[in-house]
XYZ file of N, CA and C in Angstrom:
672
model
N 0.607 -1.271 -0.076
C 0.081 0.163 -0.257
C 1.069 1.151 -0.025
N 0.725 2.411 -0.551
C 1.103 3.401 -0.590
C 0.338 4.364 -0.614
N 0.544 5.475 0.566
C -0.051 6.702 1.326
C 0.915 7.376 0.379
N -0.174 8.993 0.121
C 0.352 9.739 0.069
C -0.447 11.052 0.781
N 0.140 11.910 0.919
C -0.827 13.625 1.738
C -0.655 14.492 0.362
N -1.228 15.465 0.667
C -1.636 16.602 -0.426
C -0.415 17.774 0.187
N 0.422 17.252 0.705
C 1.560 17.961 1.558
C 3.045 18.016 0.466
N 2.425 16.458 0.192
C 3.947 16.069 -0.387
C 3.640 16.230 -1.994
N 5.519 16.488 -2.263
C 5.348 17.014 -3.619
C 7.020 15.754 -4.103
N 7.064 15.003 -3.295
C 8.405 14.063 -3.992
C 7.580 12.593 -4.240
N 6.390 12.588 -3.882
C 6.098 11.057 -3.366
C 5.414 10.519 -5.340
N 6.274 9.325 -5.465
C 5.521 8.094 -6.612
C 5.260 7.069 -6.458
N 3.992 6.808 -7.013
C 3.393 5.953 -7.496
C 3.116 4.771 -8.762
N 2.381 3.898 -8.490
C 1.727 3.455 -10.107
C 0.907 4.371 -10.959
N 1.069 4.424 -11.820
C -0.255 4.700 -13.014
C -0.912 3.490 -13.173
N -2.106 4.501 -13.607
C -3.205 3.496 -13.414
C -3.551 3.099 -14.965
N -3.571 1.877 -15.302
C -4.014 1.858 -16.832
C -5.116 1.478 -17.360
N -5.186 1.589 -18.428
C -6.973 1.562 -19.375
C -7.791 2.706 -18.744
N -8.532 2.091 -18.736
C -9.607 2.885 -18.370
C -10.306 3.255 -17.435
N -10.144 3.902 -16.469
C -10.387 5.041 -14.770
C -11.560 4.995 -14.650
N -12.278 4.310 -13.659
C -13.377 4.501 -12.967
C -13.149 5.831 -12.095
N -14.107 6.685 -12.042
C -14.089 7.425 -10.062
C -15.249 8.074 -9.649
N -15.295 7.424 -9.032
C -17.117 7.333 -7.990
C -16.610 7.789 -6.762
N -18.072 9.001 -6.366
C -16.795 10.122 -4.771
C -18.135 8.302 -3.795
N -17.538 8.484 -2.871
C -18.280 7.186 -1.549
C -18.446 7.760 -0.320
N -19.730 8.084 0.261
C -19.622 8.467 1.221
C -19.456 7.088 2.170
N -18.191 6.237 3.577
C -17.938 5.737 4.037
C -19.413 5.325 4.975
N -19.676 4.482 5.295
C -20.617 3.640 5.986
C -20.638 4.053 7.241
N -21.570 4.597 8.415
C -21.155 5.112 9.258
C -22.219 4.140 10.636
N -22.041 3.157 10.163
C -23.021 2.073 11.522
C -21.729 1.101 11.388
N -22.321 1.005 12.293
C -20.744 0.667 13.796
C -21.270 -0.923 13.804
N -20.221 -2.047 13.529
C -20.178 -3.546 13.990
C -20.585 -3.734 15.362
N -19.807 -5.062 15.285
C -19.823 -5.919 16.845
C -18.639 -5.063 17.984
N -18.121 -4.715 16.891
C -16.716 -4.005 17.650
C -16.685 -2.297 18.031
N -17.433 -2.052 17.763
C -18.103 -0.586 17.707
C -17.165 0.117 16.130
N -16.517 -0.343 15.590
C -16.158 -0.090 14.630
C -17.044 0.523 13.194
N -17.067 1.985 12.731
C -18.111 2.196 11.628
C -17.261 1.995 10.423
N -17.878 1.355 9.641
C -16.939 0.996 8.040
C -18.164 -0.019 7.092
N -17.302 -0.094 6.180
C -17.163 -0.537 5.165
C -16.593 -2.432 5.006
N -16.813 -3.133 4.238
C -16.937 -4.362 3.494
C -15.770 -4.723 2.763
N -14.559 -5.588 3.752
C -12.654 -6.042 3.115
C -13.635 -6.846 2.130
N -13.047 -6.055 0.490
C -13.026 -7.456 -0.020
C -11.545 -6.994 -0.499
N -11.285 -7.670 -2.051
C -9.828 -7.475 -2.616
C -10.313 -7.801 -4.078
N -9.544 -7.030 -5.097
C -9.679 -7.299 -6.856
C -8.866 -7.891 -7.184
N -8.960 -8.836 -8.192
C -7.851 -9.503 -8.688
C -7.488 -8.707 -9.705
N -8.177 -7.544 -10.718
C -6.910 -7.087 -11.475
C -7.304 -5.893 -11.633
N -7.801 -5.204 -10.246
C -8.428 -3.807 -9.981
C -6.984 -3.632 -9.452
N -6.203 -2.480 -9.779
C -5.795 -1.454 -8.576
C -6.449 -0.470 -8.092
N -6.528 0.175 -7.407
C -7.412 1.242 -7.006
C -6.643 2.056 -5.492
N -6.971 3.480 -5.561
C -7.055 4.436 -4.594
C -7.980 4.814 -4.098
N -7.964 5.515 -2.904
C -8.969 6.514 -2.290
C -8.250 8.210 -2.086
N -8.721 8.806 -2.638
C -8.318 9.966 -2.241
C -9.713 10.547 -0.917
N -9.231 11.133 0.126
C -9.955 11.381 0.720
C -10.564 13.537 0.538
N -11.319 13.236 0.858
C -12.304 14.099 0.802
C -12.628 15.590 2.361
N -13.003 14.489 2.576
C -13.279 15.067 4.014
C -13.544 13.700 4.925
N -13.537 14.452 6.325
C -13.579 13.774 7.725
C -12.660 12.982 7.543
N -12.527 11.802 8.356
C -11.524 11.237 8.894
C -11.079 9.695 9.118
N -10.356 8.901 8.823
C -10.830 7.310 8.748
C -9.682 6.693 9.059
N -9.429 5.652 8.868
C -8.240 4.709 8.615
C -8.423 3.410 7.653
N -8.011 3.299 6.834
C -7.993 2.098 5.852
C -7.412 0.659 6.124
N -7.278 -0.278 5.880
C -7.357 -1.665 7.064
C -6.584 -1.996 6.073
N -5.591 -3.188 5.019
C -5.360 -3.649 4.385
C -4.906 -4.809 4.385
N -4.907 -6.307 4.343
C -4.190 -7.051 4.428
C -3.910 -7.788 3.386
N -1.921 -7.343 2.825
C -1.347 -7.641 1.348
C -0.480 -9.549 2.239
N -0.158 -9.781 0.757
C 0.566 -10.859 0.965
C 2.281 -10.597 0.914
N 3.069 -9.536 0.885
C 3.988 -9.439 1.580
C 3.708 -8.409 2.544
N 3.045 -7.884 2.941
C 2.643 -6.810 3.574
C 2.335 -6.831 5.181
N 1.574 -8.114 4.732
C 0.810 -8.119 6.496
C -0.337 -7.608 6.477
N -0.539 -7.704 7.727
C -1.595 -6.638 7.709
C -1.504 -4.763 7.986
N -1.405 -3.823 7.406
C -1.381 -3.006 8.022
C -2.483 -1.953 7.493
N -2.461 -0.320 8.514
C -3.699 0.390 8.520
C -2.367 1.762 8.151
N -3.234 2.632 7.509
C -2.880 3.945 6.927
C -4.628 5.144 7.690
N -4.010 6.052 8.386
C -5.169 6.874 8.685
C -5.450 7.858 7.314
N -6.549 8.263 7.380
C -7.225 9.274 6.455
C -7.133 10.318 6.996
N -7.255 12.257 5.767
C -6.914 12.589 6.435
C -7.656 13.520 4.999
N -8.772 14.523 4.974
C -8.733 15.140 4.107
C -7.062 15.665 2.965
N -7.491 15.304 2.088
C -6.157 15.390 0.952
C -5.454 14.738 0.910
N -5.941 13.175 1.585
C -4.633 12.075 1.846
C -5.464 11.510 0.193
N -4.163 10.351 -0.452
C -4.352 9.480 -1.068
C -3.741 8.476 -0.527
N -4.184 7.269 -1.281
C -3.539 5.297 -0.453
C -4.123 4.583 -1.413
N -3.196 3.875 -1.401
C -2.542 3.519 -3.200
C -3.088 1.820 -2.928
N -3.407 0.841 -2.917
C -3.282 -0.579 -3.612
C -3.110 -1.391 -4.211
N -2.450 -2.416 -4.902
C -2.735 -3.598 -5.885
C -3.475 -4.064 -5.677
N -3.874 -5.037 -6.954
C -4.858 -5.666 -7.383
C -3.949 -7.689 -6.170
N -4.802 -8.087 -5.787
C -4.433 -8.491 -4.041
C -4.597 -8.189 -3.076
N -4.411 -7.150 -2.786
C -4.401 -6.908 -1.289
C -5.891 -6.419 -0.759
N -5.961 -7.579 -0.005
C -7.453 -7.143 0.901
C -7.548 -5.938 1.704
N -8.333 -4.958 1.630
C -9.261 -3.902 2.040
C -10.398 -3.551 2.451
N -9.931 -2.677 3.583
C -11.510 -2.308 4.507
C -11.420 -0.916 4.850
N -12.120 -0.477 4.686
C -12.111 1.402 5.461
C -13.479 1.783 6.486
N -12.557 2.359 7.397
C -13.055 2.334 8.844
C -13.021 4.180 9.125
N -14.626 4.430 9.275
C -15.116 5.792 9.630
C -14.999 6.600 10.406
N -13.896 7.268 10.902
C -14.287 8.273 11.656
C -14.655 9.609 11.937
N -15.779 9.490 11.009
C -16.223 10.462 10.977
C -16.176 11.556 10.239
N -17.263 11.244 9.135
C -18.297 11.627 8.437
C -17.234 11.790 6.555
N -16.071 10.860 7.432
C -15.217 10.111 5.528
C -15.990 9.764 4.396
N -15.392 10.743 3.898
C -15.942 10.944 2.001
C -14.738 10.911 1.248
N -15.057 10.010 0.677
C -13.779 9.792 -0.417
C -14.068 9.428 -2.015
N -13.086 10.078 -2.771
C -13.210 9.991 -4.084
C -12.500 8.568 -4.365
N -13.750 7.737 -4.869
C -12.387 5.584 -5.379
C -12.070 6.125 -6.904
N -10.765 5.630 -7.062
C -10.701 5.614 -8.107
C -9.934 4.240 -8.643
N -10.878 4.003 -9.515
C -10.025 2.235 -10.045
C -9.878 1.990 -11.389
N -9.043 1.519 -11.553
C -8.840 0.862 -12.875
C -9.406 0.215 -13.153
N -9.417 0.010 -15.641
C -9.979 -0.872 -15.621
C -11.329 -0.970 -15.645
N -11.989 0.261 -15.481
C -13.326 0.590 -14.961
C -14.263 -0.088 -15.565
N -15.751 -0.640 -15.255
C -16.219 -1.715 -14.904
C -15.629 -2.728 -15.094
N -14.671 -3.895 -14.449
C -14.719 -4.724 -14.036
C -15.456 -4.642 -12.837
N -15.082 -4.044 -12.135
C -16.033 -3.841 -10.305
C -17.268 -4.262 -10.912
N -18.269 -4.192 -11.394
C -19.291 -4.515 -11.899
C -19.508 -5.580 -12.668
N -18.042 -5.950 -13.169
C -17.976 -7.254 -13.883
C -18.252 -8.673 -12.698
N -17.356 -8.250 -11.523
C -17.065 -9.432 -11.025
C -16.096 -8.841 -10.381
N -14.845 -8.086 -10.485
C -13.944 -7.899 -9.822
C -13.492 -8.137 -8.613
N -14.601 -7.618 -8.207
C -14.844 -7.657 -6.222
C -15.328 -8.817 -5.801
N -13.941 -9.662 -4.524
C -14.910 -10.190 -3.786
C -14.604 -10.683 -2.777
N -15.849 -10.848 -1.886
C -15.426 -10.493 -0.837
C -15.235 -11.512 0.580
N -14.171 -10.631 2.057
C -13.780 -11.317 1.986
C -14.811 -12.635 3.548
N -15.815 -12.810 2.576
C -17.158 -14.013 3.139
C -16.067 -15.309 4.381
N -16.371 -15.630 5.163
C -15.978 -16.912 5.823
C -16.063 -17.887 4.187
N -14.527 -19.240 4.600
C -15.183 -19.879 3.630
C -16.147 -20.774 3.058
N -16.912 -21.290 4.339
C -18.291 -21.702 3.421
C -18.887 -21.265 2.550
N -18.347 -19.992 2.710
C -19.467 -19.287 1.266
C -18.573 -18.831 0.372
N -17.347 -18.999 -0.069
C -16.580 -19.208 -1.099
C -16.341 -20.476 -1.513
N -17.312 -21.306 -1.145
C -16.994 -23.005 -1.342
C -17.103 -22.859 -3.225
N -18.159 -21.927 -3.849
C -18.319 -21.858 -5.053
C -19.406 -20.844 -5.411
N -19.630 -20.330 -7.259
C -19.805 -18.523 -6.997
C -21.318 -18.512 -6.722
N -22.272 -20.086 -6.465
C -23.641 -19.946 -6.225
C -23.542 -19.280 -5.189
N -23.689 -20.059 -4.262
C -23.136 -19.986 -3.080
C -22.831 -19.209 -2.666
N -21.701 -18.523 -3.300
C -20.804 -16.579 -3.042
C -22.287 -15.765 -3.707
N -22.438 -15.756 -4.271
C -23.950 -14.935 -4.429
C -24.834 -15.183 -3.989
N -25.267 -16.180 -3.890
C -26.564 -15.837 -3.030
C -26.025 -15.268 -1.858
N -24.978 -15.428 -0.947
C -24.795 -14.083 0.280
C -24.514 -13.342 0.126
N -23.812 -12.848 -0.290
C -23.243 -11.444 -1.556
C -24.261 -10.079 -1.937
N -25.368 -11.270 -2.116
C -26.333 -10.577 -2.837
C -27.379 -9.876 -1.875
N -27.605 -8.228 -2.243
C -28.291 -6.935 -1.226
C -29.414 -7.309 -1.571
N -30.668 -7.569 -0.638
C -31.963 -8.145 -0.591
C -33.033 -6.008 -0.176
N -33.329 -5.583 -0.619
C -34.840 -4.837 -0.193
C -34.709 -3.847 -0.671
N -35.397 -2.596 0.432
C -35.412 -1.502 -0.108
C -34.749 -0.373 0.686
N -34.570 0.856 0.753
C -34.803 1.325 1.682
C -34.241 0.936 3.364
N -33.993 1.110 4.034
C -33.759 0.393 5.824
C -33.015 -1.157 5.820
N -34.295 -2.049 5.055
C -34.476 -3.355 4.546
C -32.921 -3.294 3.812
N -32.402 -2.827 2.314
C -31.629 -3.071 2.338
C -30.092 -2.515 2.801
N -30.111 -1.496 3.744
C -29.116 -1.788 4.691
C -28.957 -2.108 5.540
N -29.560 -2.659 6.208
C -29.258 -4.376 7.119
C -28.660 -5.097 6.520
N -29.504 -5.377 5.193
C -29.109 -6.565 4.275
C -27.350 -6.402 3.927
N -26.977 -4.845 4.140
C -25.420 -4.155 3.658
C -24.940 -4.394 4.486
N -25.913 -4.684 5.838
C -24.870 -4.546 6.923
C -24.535 -5.991 7.528
N -25.318 -7.013 7.274
C -24.700 -8.557 7.956
C -24.018 -8.818 6.746
N -24.074 -8.542 5.542
C -23.184 -8.892 4.550
C -21.919 -8.651 4.856
N -21.504 -7.474 5.262
C -20.761 -6.640 6.094
C -19.735 -7.303 6.866
N -20.904 -7.760 8.048
C -20.507 -8.426 8.945
C -19.718 -10.319 8.297
N -20.484 -10.487 8.121
C -20.114 -11.928 7.499
C -18.497 -11.557 6.870
N -18.142 -10.616 6.382
C -16.874 -10.192 5.335
C -16.393 -9.655 6.709
N -16.338 -9.254 7.958
C -15.709 -9.191 8.846
C -14.789 -10.254 9.688
N -15.656 -11.131 9.779
C -15.740 -12.669 10.152
C -14.669 -12.998 9.194
N -14.855 -13.215 8.172
C -13.897 -13.951 7.328
C -12.552 -12.916 7.187
N -12.408 -11.271 7.687
C -11.138 -10.877 7.554
C -10.252 -11.169 8.809
N -11.567 -11.221 9.805
C -10.498 -11.521 10.993
C -9.995 -13.049 11.413
N -10.452 -13.682 10.614
C -10.146 -15.649 10.629
C -8.871 -15.562 9.709
N -8.902 -14.506 8.353
C -7.194 -14.270 8.093
C -6.355 -13.721 8.821
N -6.760 -12.704 9.280
C -5.636 -11.543 9.710
C -4.746 -13.254 10.769
N -5.776 -13.330 10.979
C -5.702 -14.108 12.522
C -4.161 -15.682 12.115
N -4.984 -15.983 10.643
C -4.596 -17.468 10.409
C -2.813 -16.982 9.547
N -3.058 -15.128 8.453
C -1.574 -14.676 8.299
C -0.496 -14.836 9.830
N -1.137 -13.948 10.823
C 0.143 -14.283 12.098
C 0.164 -15.529 12.083
N -0.246 -16.271 12.311
C 0.547 -17.647 12.537
C 0.827 -18.729 11.353
N 0.574 -18.714 10.029
C 1.168 -19.326 8.833
C 2.626 -18.404 8.189
N 1.994 -16.790 7.928
C 2.490 -15.600 7.182
C 1.425 -15.873 6.102
N 2.427 -15.696 4.519
C 1.668 -15.033 3.301
C 1.063 -16.453 2.867
N 1.141 -17.611 3.258
C 0.595 -18.747 2.490
C -1.295 -18.717 2.948
N -1.260 -18.240 4.486
C -2.688 -18.009 4.436
C -3.861 -16.955 3.686
N -3.466 -16.929 2.643
C -3.901 -15.508 1.315
C -3.819 -16.838 0.883
N -3.582 -17.831 0.801
C -4.170 -18.637 -0.639
C -5.210 -19.104 -0.770
N -5.947 -19.416 0.231
C -7.692 -20.427 -0.169
C -7.954 -19.050 -0.795
N -8.203 -18.000 -0.009
C -9.618 -17.012 -0.887
C -8.839 -16.525 -1.571
N -7.810 -16.230 -2.013
C -6.995 -15.981 -3.771
C -7.851 -17.671 -4.414
N -7.736 -18.329 -4.197
C -7.689 -19.553 -4.930
C -9.758 -19.861 -5.249
N -10.258 -19.086 -3.786
C -11.788 -19.061 -3.962
C -11.865 -18.110 -5.276
N -10.900 -16.672 -4.659
C -11.521 -15.418 -5.677
C -11.854 -15.473 -7.680
N -10.399 -16.486 -7.156
C -10.536 -17.203 -9.083
C -11.566 -17.394 -9.580
N -12.243 -18.462 -8.334
C -13.390 -20.137 -8.965
C -14.584 -19.234 -9.194
N -15.104 -17.969 -8.677
C -15.893 -17.452 -8.509
C -15.774 -15.869 -10.048
N -14.920 -15.687 -10.005
C -15.064 -14.336 -10.615
C -15.006 -14.902 -12.413
N -13.728 -16.193 -12.404
C -13.705 -17.185 -14.568
C -14.714 -16.810 -14.878
N -16.172 -16.930 -14.136
C -17.370 -17.570 -14.820
C -16.983 -16.207 -15.904
N -17.166 -14.847 -14.925
C -17.567 -14.016 -15.473
C -16.945 -12.854 -16.683
N -15.794 -13.748 -17.471
C -15.463 -13.605 -18.017
C -15.780 -12.896 -19.058
N -16.384 -13.766 -19.581
C -17.481 -13.465 -20.554
C -18.049 -11.743 -20.929
N -18.345 -10.925 -19.804
C -19.291 -10.106 -19.396
C -18.195 -9.219 -19.628
N -16.967 -9.615 -18.990
C -15.438 -8.546 -18.912
C -15.006 -8.435 -19.815
N -15.024 -9.255 -20.793
C -14.499 -8.955 -22.655
C -15.602 -8.018 -23.207
N -16.653 -8.453 -22.743
C -17.816 -7.454 -23.139
C -17.652 -5.671 -23.004
N -17.098 -5.992 -22.016
C -16.970 -4.536 -21.454
C -15.939 -3.690 -21.792
N -15.179 -4.500 -22.353
C -14.036 -3.890 -23.374
C -13.800 -4.216 -24.645
N -14.664 -4.607 -25.181
C -15.064 -4.636 -26.660
C -15.473 -3.673 -27.356
N -16.146 -3.236 -26.579
C -17.059 -1.941 -27.342
C -15.776 -1.053 -27.033
N -16.289 0.142 -28.329
C -15.405 0.878 -29.187
C -15.323 2.245 -27.741
N -13.698 2.156 -27.674
C -14.170 2.997 -26.738
C -13.829 4.849 -27.390
N -13.276 5.602 -26.132
C -12.482 6.402 -26.768
C -11.846 7.263 -26.230
N -10.760 8.282 -26.836
C -9.580 8.481 -25.967
C -9.759 9.527 -25.516
N -8.878 9.412 -23.877
C -8.817 10.616 -23.358
C -8.289 11.519 -24.102
N -8.628 13.134 -23.519
C -8.981 14.444 -24.604
C -7.052 14.736 -24.262
N -6.458 14.474 -23.113
C -4.861 14.409 -22.868
C -4.470 14.139 -24.057
N -3.629 15.392 -24.743
C -2.870 13.924 -25.807
C -1.224 13.819 -24.877
N -1.244 14.159 -23.729
C 0.085 13.474 -23.276
C -0.108 11.714 -22.596
N -1.074 11.104 -23.166
C -1.581 10.087 -22.602
C -1.613 9.334 -23.523
N -1.652 9.356 -24.975
C -1.475 8.337 -25.969
C -1.629 7.465 -25.705
N -2.558 6.388 -26.625
C -3.140 4.946 -26.361
C -3.685 4.826 -24.971
N -4.217 5.429 -24.138
C -4.828 5.117 -22.831
C -6.457 5.794 -23.648
N -7.105 4.514 -23.571
C -8.888 4.670 -23.634
C -9.635 4.605 -22.737
N -11.079 4.710 -22.426
C -11.611 5.282 -21.587
C -13.131 4.316 -22.001
N -13.497 2.562 -22.016
C -14.227 2.589 -21.851
C -15.254 3.135 -21.214
N -16.557 2.599 -22.227
C -18.083 3.576 -21.923
C -18.801 3.925 -20.591
N -18.028 2.409 -19.320
C -18.766 2.769 -18.321
C -17.974 3.546 -17.380
N -16.864 4.265 -17.607
C -15.993 5.244 -16.885
C -16.522 6.441 -17.330
N -16.771 6.378 -18.576
C -17.158 8.665 -18.689
C -18.870 8.098 -18.137
N -19.298 7.654 -17.417
C -20.526 7.641 -16.878
C -20.460 8.964 -15.320
N -21.303 9.935 -15.769
C -21.051 10.081 -13.372
C -22.089 9.711 -13.416
N -21.616 9.604 -11.955
C -21.780 9.124 -10.766
C -21.805 9.767 -9.672
N -23.534 9.505 -9.306
C -23.589 10.481 -7.720
C -22.711 9.356 -6.611
N -23.247 10.609 -5.640
C -21.972 9.767 -4.598
C -22.871 8.543 -4.160
N -22.709 7.523 -3.132
C -22.472 6.157 -3.009
C -22.280 6.493 -1.642
N -23.381 5.546 -0.838
C -22.925 4.538 0.528
C -21.876 3.456 0.748
N -20.823 3.186 1.209
C -20.142 1.577 0.967
C -18.955 1.416 1.498
N -18.353 0.673 0.187
C -16.538 0.477 0.754
C -16.830 -0.144 2.531
């Protein structure tokens, strides 16, 4: 994970490839069983992701193969960055609102994100999708999202404990399960990127294209 504050001018971080998706996000303020308000831990298989903090405060928690468990404080002007395969979760310290910057825009909607649900719910794609789907509207949908988050936190806690005992190999089973879950969505991913893209307007970025899904203006959402 890379962290950059707005005061820093000499920091470097990896460039995003391909189409870029940007969305505004208000992080959940519903507390979990441990009294922390925040989002759902998850992992992306093919997408690098960054969070730029607009307002409020909080922490991003990550669990990576090489880095293990780590946290980074969030304040306005901070940018945090992590590679595919890194599990991440936002904790809301109060009024946390961010810009989510995602490479390969369209892949998250096509199934690139996999939640850290307990192993029995990652056994196959059908079981996972049934556990991960949100149901209801309004307050009922919020309750469904909180239940899903709490299941993912259960799996996340188990992964952290296993990493402490076993090291990087503790994440192998999750990564294999995530590949099994995502693989059937390959056809929809191909469709997303086979539609004719439009070039970025900047003359300094030749060859970089933005798929249609990245050009939609998205309203602020709650989650992560």
